[in-house]
Amino acid sequence: MVEEADLKELPGVGPATADKLIDSEYDSLESIAVATPTELSASADVGEKTANKIINAAREEADIGGFETGNKLLEKREEVSKITTRCDEFDDLLNGGVETQTITELYGEYGSGKTQIAHQLAVSVQLSEEEGGLDSKAVYIDTENSFRPERIKQMSEGLGLDPEEVLDNIFVARAYNSNHQMLLVEKAQELAKDLREEEGKAPKLLVIDSLTSHFRAEFIGRGALAERQQKLNKHLHEVIKFTNLFNATALVTNQVQSNPDSFFGDPTRPIGGNILGHIATFRLYLRKSKGDKRIARLVDSPCIPEGEGIFLIKEEGIRDA
Ligand code: GTP
Ligand code: MG
């Protein structure tokens, strides 16, 4: 974070603009450097031309990440591992399971299975590597009060695991609003560091269920859109940091837009818009089918072709159809 004085050194930023920037969470050169002129101009009450100038200057000043050699990246990619969903078709869609160093987004309407999959992964991450897990623990940020220990118990028994032990390895926090939710990701980093020091292992799964509900409820209307996206962007960067620091995976859920204001709008658009689309590496669209049947569709992945898979929600967990 930079002092107000630093922001004022940017061309076009006087004291009043600096205050507005800080109020809208543009409180570091990095956050300004990655902003779009439209967002910044709305938040700081300056013209787009000025916003552009401010962003360019911040880019020159800020350390927004440099270059790494291809080999270094390959080395990092070699550490990537996967967690099974316990459904082969679902795993196949993802080329073997939910990947570490990655954000996976599940979006879909109510009852489509987002929370059930999140529960399943919190259990299967604890399986041994031979069984498709990472022999690890889970951190679970619950924003809708939908975490159910009883479901974890059923799913543990479904895999022949001791429910009490499994529940002991899931750290759950309820997030009461978007600020609290953001703070909890920082807390999760502290928790993971402590566990790594104490036990030699950090949790490999971070769940945020749901990523967007608080943001959606708190930032209403077009005027609040830029601020909401800016905050969500910041939040997601902390989530990415978690996945990189601990070679962990993040699973986030998202509801679909009901689009009351647009008759011709696509009712299957996820909330959160572009920022989330560019950051989540795997996006899965879930929809209901008959009975306990659900369909998952992989949408815009960088390296895997689009495809669909069927999964079931059973008492013992997510299973093959
Ligand atoms: P929202 O959070 O409301 O957006 O929905 P979601 O996508 O998170 O839905 P969720 O994952 O909670 O799925 C709920 C559905 O899972 C229910 O409608 C049930 O069909 C199914 N389900 C939940 N628990 C059980 C269970 O114990 N047994 C079986 N067979 N199905 C269950
Ligand atoms: Mg849910």
CSV table of C-alpha atoms and ligand atoms in Angstrom, one decimal:
chain,number,residue,atom,x,y,z
A,1,MET,CA,0.0,0.0,0.0
A,2,VAL,CA,1.3,3.5,-0.8
A,3,GLU,CA,0.8,6.7,1.1
A,4,GLU,CA,-1.5,9.4,-0.2
A,5,ALA,CA,1.6,11.4,-1.0
A,6,ASP,CA,2.8,8.8,-3.5
A,7,LEU,CA,-0.5,8.9,-5.3
A,8,LYS,CA,-0.3,12.7,-5.6
A,9,GLU,CA,3.0,12.3,-7.5
A,10,LEU,CA,1.0,10.8,-10.4
A,11,PRO,CA,0.1,13.4,-13.1
A,12,GLY,CA,-3.5,14.6,-12.8
A,13,VAL,CA,-3.9,13.5,-9.2
A,14,GLY,CA,-4.5,16.2,-6.7
A,15,PRO,CA,-5.4,15.8,-3.0
A,16,ALA,CA,-9.2,15.4,-3.7
A,17,THR,CA,-8.6,12.8,-6.4
A,18,ALA,CA,-6.1,10.9,-4.2
A,19,ASP,CA,-8.7,10.7,-1.5
A,20,LYS,CA,-11.3,9.4,-4.0
A,21,LEU,CA,-8.9,6.8,-5.3
A,22,ILE,CA,-8.1,5.6,-1.8
A,23,ASP,CA,-11.8,5.5,-0.9
A,24,SER,CA,-12.5,3.3,-3.9
A,25,GLU,CA,-9.7,0.9,-2.9
A,26,TYR,CA,-7.3,2.2,-5.5
A,27,ASP,CA,-4.8,2.5,-2.7
A,28,SER,CA,-1.7,1.1,-4.4
A,29,LEU,CA,0.2,1.8,-7.6
A,30,GLU,CA,-0.4,-1.8,-8.5
A,31,SER,CA,-4.1,-1.5,-8.3
A,32,ILE,CA,-4.1,1.6,-10.4
A,33,ALA,CA,-1.7,0.1,-12.9
A,34,VAL,CA,-4.1,-2.8,-13.7
A,35,ALA,CA,-7.3,-0.7,-13.7
A,36,THR,CA,-9.2,0.2,-16.9
A,37,PRO,CA,-9.6,3.9,-17.7
A,38,THR,CA,-13.4,3.5,-17.5
A,39,GLU,CA,-13.3,2.1,-14.0
A,40,LEU,CA,-10.8,4.6,-12.8
A,41,SER,CA,-12.6,7.6,-14.3
A,42,ALA,CA,-15.9,6.6,-12.6
A,43,SER,CA,-14.3,6.0,-9.2
A,44,ALA,CA,-12.1,9.1,-9.1
A,45,ASP,CA,-14.4,11.5,-10.9
A,46,VAL,CA,-11.9,12.3,-13.6
A,47,GLY,CA,-12.1,12.2,-17.4
A,48,GLU,CA,-11.1,9.1,-19.2
A,49,LYS,CA,-8.1,10.9,-20.7
A,50,THR,CA,-6.8,11.9,-17.3
A,51,ALA,CA,-7.5,8.4,-16.1
A,52,ASN,CA,-5.4,7.0,-18.9
A,53,LYS,CA,-2.5,9.3,-18.0
A,54,ILE,CA,-2.8,8.2,-14.3
A,55,ILE,CA,-2.8,4.5,-15.2
A,56,ASN,CA,0.2,4.9,-17.6
A,57,ALA,CA,2.2,6.7,-14.9
A,58,ALA,CA,1.3,4.1,-12.3
A,59,ARG,CA,2.4,1.3,-14.7
A,60,GLU,CA,5.8,2.9,-14.9
A,61,GLU,CA,6.1,3.3,-11.2
A,62,ALA,CA,4.6,0.0,-10.0
A,63,ASP,CA,6.2,-3.3,-10.0
A,64,ILE,CA,3.5,-5.3,-11.8
A,65,GLY,CA,5.4,-8.4,-12.3
A,66,GLY,CA,8.3,-9.1,-14.6
A,67,PHE,CA,9.4,-11.8,-16.9
A,68,GLU,CA,10.3,-15.4,-15.9
A,69,THR,CA,12.1,-17.8,-18.2
A,70,GLY,CA,10.1,-20.6,-19.8
A,71,ASN,CA,12.0,-23.2,-17.8
A,72,LYS,CA,11.1,-21.5,-14.5
A,73,LEU,CA,7.5,-21.6,-15.5
A,74,LEU,CA,7.8,-25.2,-16.6
A,75,GLU,CA,9.3,-26.1,-13.3
A,76,LYS,CA,6.3,-24.5,-11.5
A,77,ARG,CA,3.9,-26.3,-13.8
A,78,GLU,CA,5.5,-29.6,-12.9
A,79,GLU,CA,4.4,-29.1,-9.3
A,80,VAL,CA,0.7,-28.9,-10.4
A,81,SER,CA,-1.4,-31.7,-9.1
A,82,LYS,CA,-5.1,-32.6,-9.2
A,83,ILE,CA,-8.0,-33.4,-6.9
A,84,THR,CA,-10.6,-35.9,-7.9
A,85,THR,CA,-14.3,-34.9,-7.9
A,86,ARG,CA,-15.1,-38.7,-7.5
A,87,CYS,CA,-16.9,-38.5,-10.9
A,88,ASP,CA,-14.8,-39.8,-13.8
A,89,GLU,CA,-16.7,-37.7,-16.4
A,90,PHE,CA,-16.2,-34.6,-14.4
A,91,ASP,CA,-12.5,-35.4,-13.8
A,92,ASP,CA,-12.1,-36.1,-17.5
A,93,LEU,CA,-13.6,-32.7,-18.4
A,94,LEU,CA,-10.8,-31.1,-16.4
A,95,ASN,CA,-8.1,-33.4,-17.7
A,96,GLY,CA,-7.9,-35.4,-14.5
A,97,GLY,CA,-9.4,-33.3,-11.7
A,98,VAL,CA,-9.4,-29.9,-10.2
A,99,GLU,CA,-5.9,-28.4,-10.6
A,100,THR,CA,-3.6,-26.7,-8.2
A,101,GLN,CA,-2.2,-23.2,-8.9
A,102,THR,CA,-5.5,-22.5,-10.5
A,103,ILE,CA,-8.9,-21.0,-9.8
A,104,THR,CA,-11.8,-23.1,-10.8
A,105,GLU,CA,-15.2,-21.4,-11.0
A,106,LEU,CA,-18.5,-23.3,-10.8
A,107,TYR,CA,-21.4,-21.3,-12.0
A,108,GLY,CA,-25.1,-22.2,-12.3
A,109,GLU,CA,-28.5,-21.7,-11.0
A,110,TYR,CA,-29.7,-22.7,-7.5
A,111,GLY,CA,-29.6,-26.4,-6.9
A,112,SER,CA,-27.2,-27.1,-9.7
A,113,GLY,CA,-24.7,-28.7,-7.4
A,114,LYS,CA,-22.1,-26.0,-6.7
A,115,THR,CA,-22.1,-26.4,-3.0
A,116,GLN,CA,-22.3,-30.2,-3.2
A,117,ILE,CA,-19.1,-30.2,-5.3
A,118,ALA,CA,-17.4,-27.9,-2.9
A,119,HIS,CA,-18.2,-30.3,-0.1
A,120,GLN,CA,-17.0,-33.2,-2.1
A,121,LEU,CA,-13.7,-31.6,-2.8
A,122,ALA,CA,-13.2,-30.6,0.8
A,123,VAL,CA,-13.4,-34.4,1.5
A,124,SER,CA,-11.5,-35.8,-1.5
A,125,VAL,CA,-8.5,-33.4,-1.0
A,126,GLN,CA,-7.9,-35.4,2.1
A,127,LEU,CA,-7.5,-38.7,0.2
A,128,SER,CA,-4.1,-40.1,-0.5
A,129,GLU,CA,-2.5,-39.3,-3.9
A,130,GLU,CA,-3.1,-42.8,-5.1
A,131,GLU,CA,-6.8,-42.3,-4.4
A,132,GLY,CA,-7.0,-39.0,-6.2
A,133,GLY,CA,-6.5,-36.6,-3.3
A,134,LEU,CA,-3.5,-34.6,-2.1
A,135,ASP,CA,-3.4,-36.0,1.5
A,136,SER,CA,-4.1,-32.4,2.6
A,137,LYS,CA,-6.6,-30.1,4.4
A,138,ALA,CA,-9.2,-27.6,3.3
A,139,VAL,CA,-10.1,-24.0,4.1
A,140,TYR,CA,-13.7,-23.2,3.4
A,141,ILE,CA,-15.1,-19.6,3.3
A,142,ASP,CA,-18.9,-19.8,3.5
A,143,THR,CA,-20.9,-16.7,2.6
A,144,GLU,CA,-24.4,-18.2,2.4
A,145,ASN,CA,-24.4,-20.4,5.4
A,146,SER,CA,-24.6,-23.4,3.3
A,147,PHE,CA,-21.7,-25.5,4.7
A,148,ARG,CA,-23.2,-28.6,6.3
A,149,PRO,CA,-21.0,-30.8,8.5
A,150,GLU,CA,-23.7,-33.5,8.2
A,151,ARG,CA,-23.0,-33.7,4.4
A,152,ILE,CA,-19.3,-34.0,5.0
A,153,LYS,CA,-20.0,-36.8,7.4
A,154,GLN,CA,-22.1,-38.7,4.7
A,155,MET,CA,-19.4,-38.1,2.1
A,156,SER,CA,-16.6,-39.2,4.4
A,157,GLU,CA,-18.5,-42.4,5.1
A,158,GLY,CA,-19.0,-42.8,1.3
A,159,LEU,CA,-15.3,-43.0,0.9
A,160,GLY,CA,-14.6,-45.1,4.0
A,161,LEU,CA,-13.0,-42.2,5.9
A,162,ASP,CA,-13.4,-41.3,9.6
A,163,PRO,CA,-15.9,-38.4,9.6
A,164,GLU,CA,-14.5,-36.9,12.7
A,165,GLU,CA,-11.0,-36.8,11.3
A,166,VAL,CA,-12.2,-35.4,8.0
A,167,LEU,CA,-14.2,-32.6,9.8
A,168,ASP,CA,-11.1,-31.8,11.8
A,169,ASN,CA,-9.2,-31.1,8.6
A,170,ILE,CA,-11.7,-28.6,7.3
A,171,PHE,CA,-11.3,-25.0,8.5
A,172,VAL,CA,-14.6,-23.2,8.0
A,173,ALA,CA,-15.3,-19.5,8.4
A,174,ARG,CA,-18.6,-17.7,7.7
A,175,ALA,CA,-18.1,-14.4,5.8
A,176,TYR,CA,-20.7,-11.7,6.8
A,177,ASN,CA,-20.0,-9.2,4.1
A,178,SER,CA,-17.6,-8.6,1.2
A,179,ASN,CA,-15.0,-6.8,3.3
A,180,HIS,CA,-15.0,-9.7,5.8
A,181,GLN,CA,-14.8,-12.1,3.0
A,182,MET,CA,-11.7,-10.4,1.6
A,183,LEU,CA,-10.1,-10.3,5.1
A,184,LEU,CA,-10.8,-14.0,5.5
A,185,VAL,CA,-8.6,-14.8,2.4
A,186,GLU,CA,-5.7,-13.0,4.2
A,187,LYS,CA,-6.5,-15.0,7.3
A,188,ALA,CA,-6.4,-18.1,5.3
A,189,GLN,CA,-2.9,-17.2,4.2
A,190,GLU,CA,-1.8,-16.8,7.8
A,191,LEU,CA,-3.5,-20.1,8.7
A,192,ALA,CA,-1.8,-21.9,5.9
A,193,LYS,CA,1.6,-20.5,6.8
A,194,ASP,CA,1.1,-21.6,10.4
A,195,LEU,CA,0.1,-25.1,9.4
A,196,ARG,CA,3.0,-25.3,7.0
A,197,GLU,CA,5.4,-24.4,9.9
A,198,GLU,CA,3.7,-26.7,12.4
A,199,GLU,CA,2.9,-29.7,10.3
A,200,GLY,CA,5.1,-29.2,7.3
A,201,LYS,CA,2.0,-29.0,5.0
A,202,ALA,CA,-0.3,-26.2,4.0
A,203,PRO,CA,-4.0,-26.8,3.0
A,204,LYS,CA,-4.3,-27.4,-0.7
A,205,LEU,CA,-7.9,-26.4,-1.2
A,206,LEU,CA,-9.5,-23.0,-0.7
A,207,VAL,CA,-13.2,-22.9,-1.2
A,208,ILE,CA,-15.2,-19.7,-1.5
A,209,ASP,CA,-18.9,-20.5,-1.7
A,210,SER,CA,-20.2,-18.1,-3.0
A,211,LEU,CA,-17.6,-15.7,-4.4
A,212,THR,CA,-20.1,-13.1,-5.6
A,213,SER,CA,-23.2,-13.1,-3.4
A,214,HIS,CA,-22.0,-10.4,-1.0
A,215,PHE,CA,-20.6,-8.3,-3.8
A,216,ARG,CA,-23.8,-8.6,-5.7
A,217,ALA,CA,-26.0,-7.6,-2.7
A,218,GLU,CA,-23.8,-4.7,-1.6
A,219,PHE,CA,-23.0,-3.0,-4.9
A,220,ILE,CA,-26.3,-2.3,-6.6
A,221,GLY,CA,-26.9,-0.5,-9.9
A,222,ARG,CA,-24.7,0.7,-12.7
A,223,GLY,CA,-23.0,3.4,-10.6
A,224,ALA,CA,-21.6,0.8,-8.2
A,225,LEU,CA,-20.3,-1.5,-11.0
A,226,ALA,CA,-16.8,-0.1,-11.3
A,227,GLU,CA,-16.2,-0.2,-7.6
A,228,ARG,CA,-17.6,-3.7,-7.3
A,229,GLN,CA,-15.4,-5.0,-10.2
A,230,GLN,CA,-12.4,-3.2,-8.7
A,231,LYS,CA,-12.9,-4.9,-5.3
A,232,LEU,CA,-13.6,-8.3,-6.8
A,233,ASN,CA,-10.4,-7.9,-8.8
A,234,LYS,CA,-8.4,-7.2,-5.7
A,235,HIS,CA,-10.1,-10.1,-3.9
A,236,LEU,CA,-9.3,-12.5,-6.7
A,237,HIS,CA,-5.6,-11.4,-6.7
A,238,GLU,CA,-5.3,-12.5,-3.1
A,239,VAL,CA,-6.9,-15.8,-4.0
A,240,ILE,CA,-4.4,-16.3,-6.8
A,241,LYS,CA,-1.7,-15.5,-4.4
A,242,PHE,CA,-2.9,-18.2,-2.1
A,243,THR,CA,-2.9,-20.8,-4.9
A,244,ASN,CA,0.7,-19.8,-5.9
A,245,LEU,CA,2.1,-19.6,-2.4
A,246,PHE,CA,0.9,-23.0,-1.3
A,247,ASN,CA,0.5,-24.9,-4.7
A,248,ALA,CA,-3.1,-25.0,-3.8
A,249,THR,CA,-6.3,-24.9,-5.7
A,250,ALA,CA,-9.2,-22.4,-5.3
A,251,LEU,CA,-12.7,-23.4,-6.0
A,252,VAL,CA,-15.2,-20.5,-6.2
A,253,THR,CA,-18.9,-20.6,-6.9
A,254,ASN,CA,-21.0,-18.1,-8.7
A,255,GLN,CA,-24.7,-17.8,-9.5
A,256,VAL,CA,-26.0,-16.9,-12.9
A,257,GLN,CA,-27.4,-13.6,-13.8
A,258,SER,CA,-31.2,-13.5,-13.7
A,259,ASN,CA,-31.1,-10.4,-15.9
A,260,PRO,CA,-34.3,-8.6,-14.9
A,261,ASP,CA,-33.3,-5.5,-16.7
A,262,SER,CA,-32.7,-7.1,-20.1
A,263,PHE,CA,-35.3,-9.1,-21.9
A,264,PHE,CA,-32.9,-10.3,-24.5
A,265,GLY,CA,-30.0,-10.8,-22.0
A,266,ASP,CA,-28.5,-14.2,-21.7
A,267,PRO,CA,-29.9,-15.8,-18.5
A,268,THR,CA,-26.9,-18.1,-18.2
A,269,ARG,CA,-24.3,-15.4,-17.8
A,270,PRO,CA,-22.3,-15.7,-14.6
A,271,ILE,CA,-22.2,-12.8,-12.2
A,272,GLY,CA,-18.9,-10.9,-11.9
A,273,GLY,CA,-18.5,-10.3,-15.6
A,274,ASN,CA,-15.2,-10.0,-17.4
A,275,ILE,CA,-12.8,-9.8,-14.5
A,276,LEU,CA,-13.8,-13.2,-13.2
A,277,GLY,CA,-13.8,-14.6,-16.7
A,278,HIS,CA,-10.2,-13.5,-17.3
A,279,ILE,CA,-8.9,-14.7,-14.0
A,280,ALA,CA,-10.6,-18.1,-13.4
A,281,THR,CA,-8.7,-20.6,-15.4
A,282,PHE,CA,-11.4,-23.2,-15.5
A,283,ARG,CA,-15.0,-22.2,-15.7
A,284,LEU,CA,-17.7,-24.8,-15.4
A,285,TYR,CA,-21.3,-24.2,-16.1
A,286,LEU,CA,-23.6,-26.5,-14.1
A,287,ARG,CA,-27.2,-27.2,-14.9
A,288,LYS,CA,-29.9,-29.5,-13.6
A,289,SER,CA,-31.1,-32.5,-15.4
A,290,LYS,CA,-33.6,-35.2,-14.3
A,291,GLY,CA,-33.6,-36.2,-10.6
A,292,ASP,CA,-30.1,-36.3,-9.2
A,293,LYS,CA,-28.5,-35.9,-12.6
A,294,ARG,CA,-26.5,-32.8,-13.4
A,295,ILE,CA,-24.6,-31.6,-16.4
A,296,ALA,CA,-21.3,-29.8,-16.3
A,297,ARG,CA,-19.9,-27.9,-19.2
A,298,LEU,CA,-16.4,-26.6,-19.4
A,299,VAL,CA,-16.4,-23.1,-20.8
A,300,ASP,CA,-13.4,-21.2,-22.2
A,301,SER,CA,-10.4,-23.1,-20.9
A,302,PRO,CA,-7.0,-22.1,-22.2
A,303,CYS,CA,-5.8,-25.6,-23.0
A,304,ILE,CA,-8.7,-28.1,-22.9
A,305,PRO,CA,-11.5,-28.3,-25.5
A,306,GLU,CA,-15.0,-27.4,-24.5
A,307,GLY,CA,-17.0,-30.4,-23.4
A,308,GLU,CA,-19.8,-31.7,-21.2
A,309,GLY,CA,-20.0,-34.4,-18.6
A,310,ILE,CA,-22.8,-35.9,-16.5
A,311,PHE,CA,-22.6,-36.3,-12.7
A,312,LEU,CA,-24.9,-37.4,-10.0
A,313,ILE,CA,-25.5,-36.0,-6.5
A,314,LYS,CA,-25.9,-39.0,-4.2
A,315,GLU,CA,-26.1,-39.2,-0.5
A,316,GLU,CA,-22.5,-40.5,-0.4
A,317,GLY,CA,-21.3,-37.6,-2.6
A,318,ILE,CA,-20.7,-36.8,-6.3
A,319,ARG,CA,-20.6,-39.9,-8.4
A,320,ASP,CA,-20.6,-41.2,-12.0
A,321,ALA,CA,-23.9,-41.4,-13.8
B,1,GTP,P1,-27.3,-22.3,-4.7
B,1,GTP,O1,-26.3,-22.2,-3.6
B,1,GTP,O2,-28.7,-22.2,-4.1
B,1,GTP,O3,-27.1,-21.4,-5.8
B,1,GTP,O4,-27.3,-23.8,-5.3
B,1,GTP,P2,-26.1,-24.9,-5.4
B,1,GTP,O5,-25.7,-24.9,-6.8
B,1,GTP,O6,-25.1,-24.6,-4.4
B,1,GTP,O7,-26.9,-26.2,-5.1
B,1,GTP,P3,-26.4,-27.4,-4.1
B,1,GTP,O8,-25.0,-27.8,-4.5
B,1,GTP,O9,-26.6,-27.0,-2.7
B,1,GTP,O10,-27.3,-28.5,-4.6
B,1,GTP,C1,-28.5,-28.8,-3.9
B,1,GTP,C2,-29.1,-30.1,-4.5
B,1,GTP,O11,-28.2,-31.2,-4.1
B,1,GTP,C3,-30.4,-30.4,-3.9
B,1,GTP,O12,-31.4,-29.8,-4.7
B,1,GTP,C4,-30.4,-31.9,-3.9
B,1,GTP,O13,-31.0,-32.2,-5.2
B,1,GTP,C5,-29.0,-32.3,-3.9
B,1,GTP,N1,-28.6,-32.9,-2.6
B,1,GTP,C6,-28.2,-32.2,-1.5
B,1,GTP,N2,-28.0,-33.0,-0.5
B,1,GTP,C7,-28.3,-34.3,-1.0
B,1,GTP,C8,-28.2,-35.6,-0.4
B,1,GTP,O14,-27.9,-35.8,0.8
B,1,GTP,N3,-28.6,-36.6,-1.2
B,1,GTP,C9,-28.9,-36.4,-2.5
B,1,GTP,N4,-29.2,-37.5,-3.2
B,1,GTP,N5,-29.0,-35.2,-3.0
B,1,GTP,C10,-28.7,-34.1,-2.3
B,2,MG,MG,-24.9,-23.3,-2.9
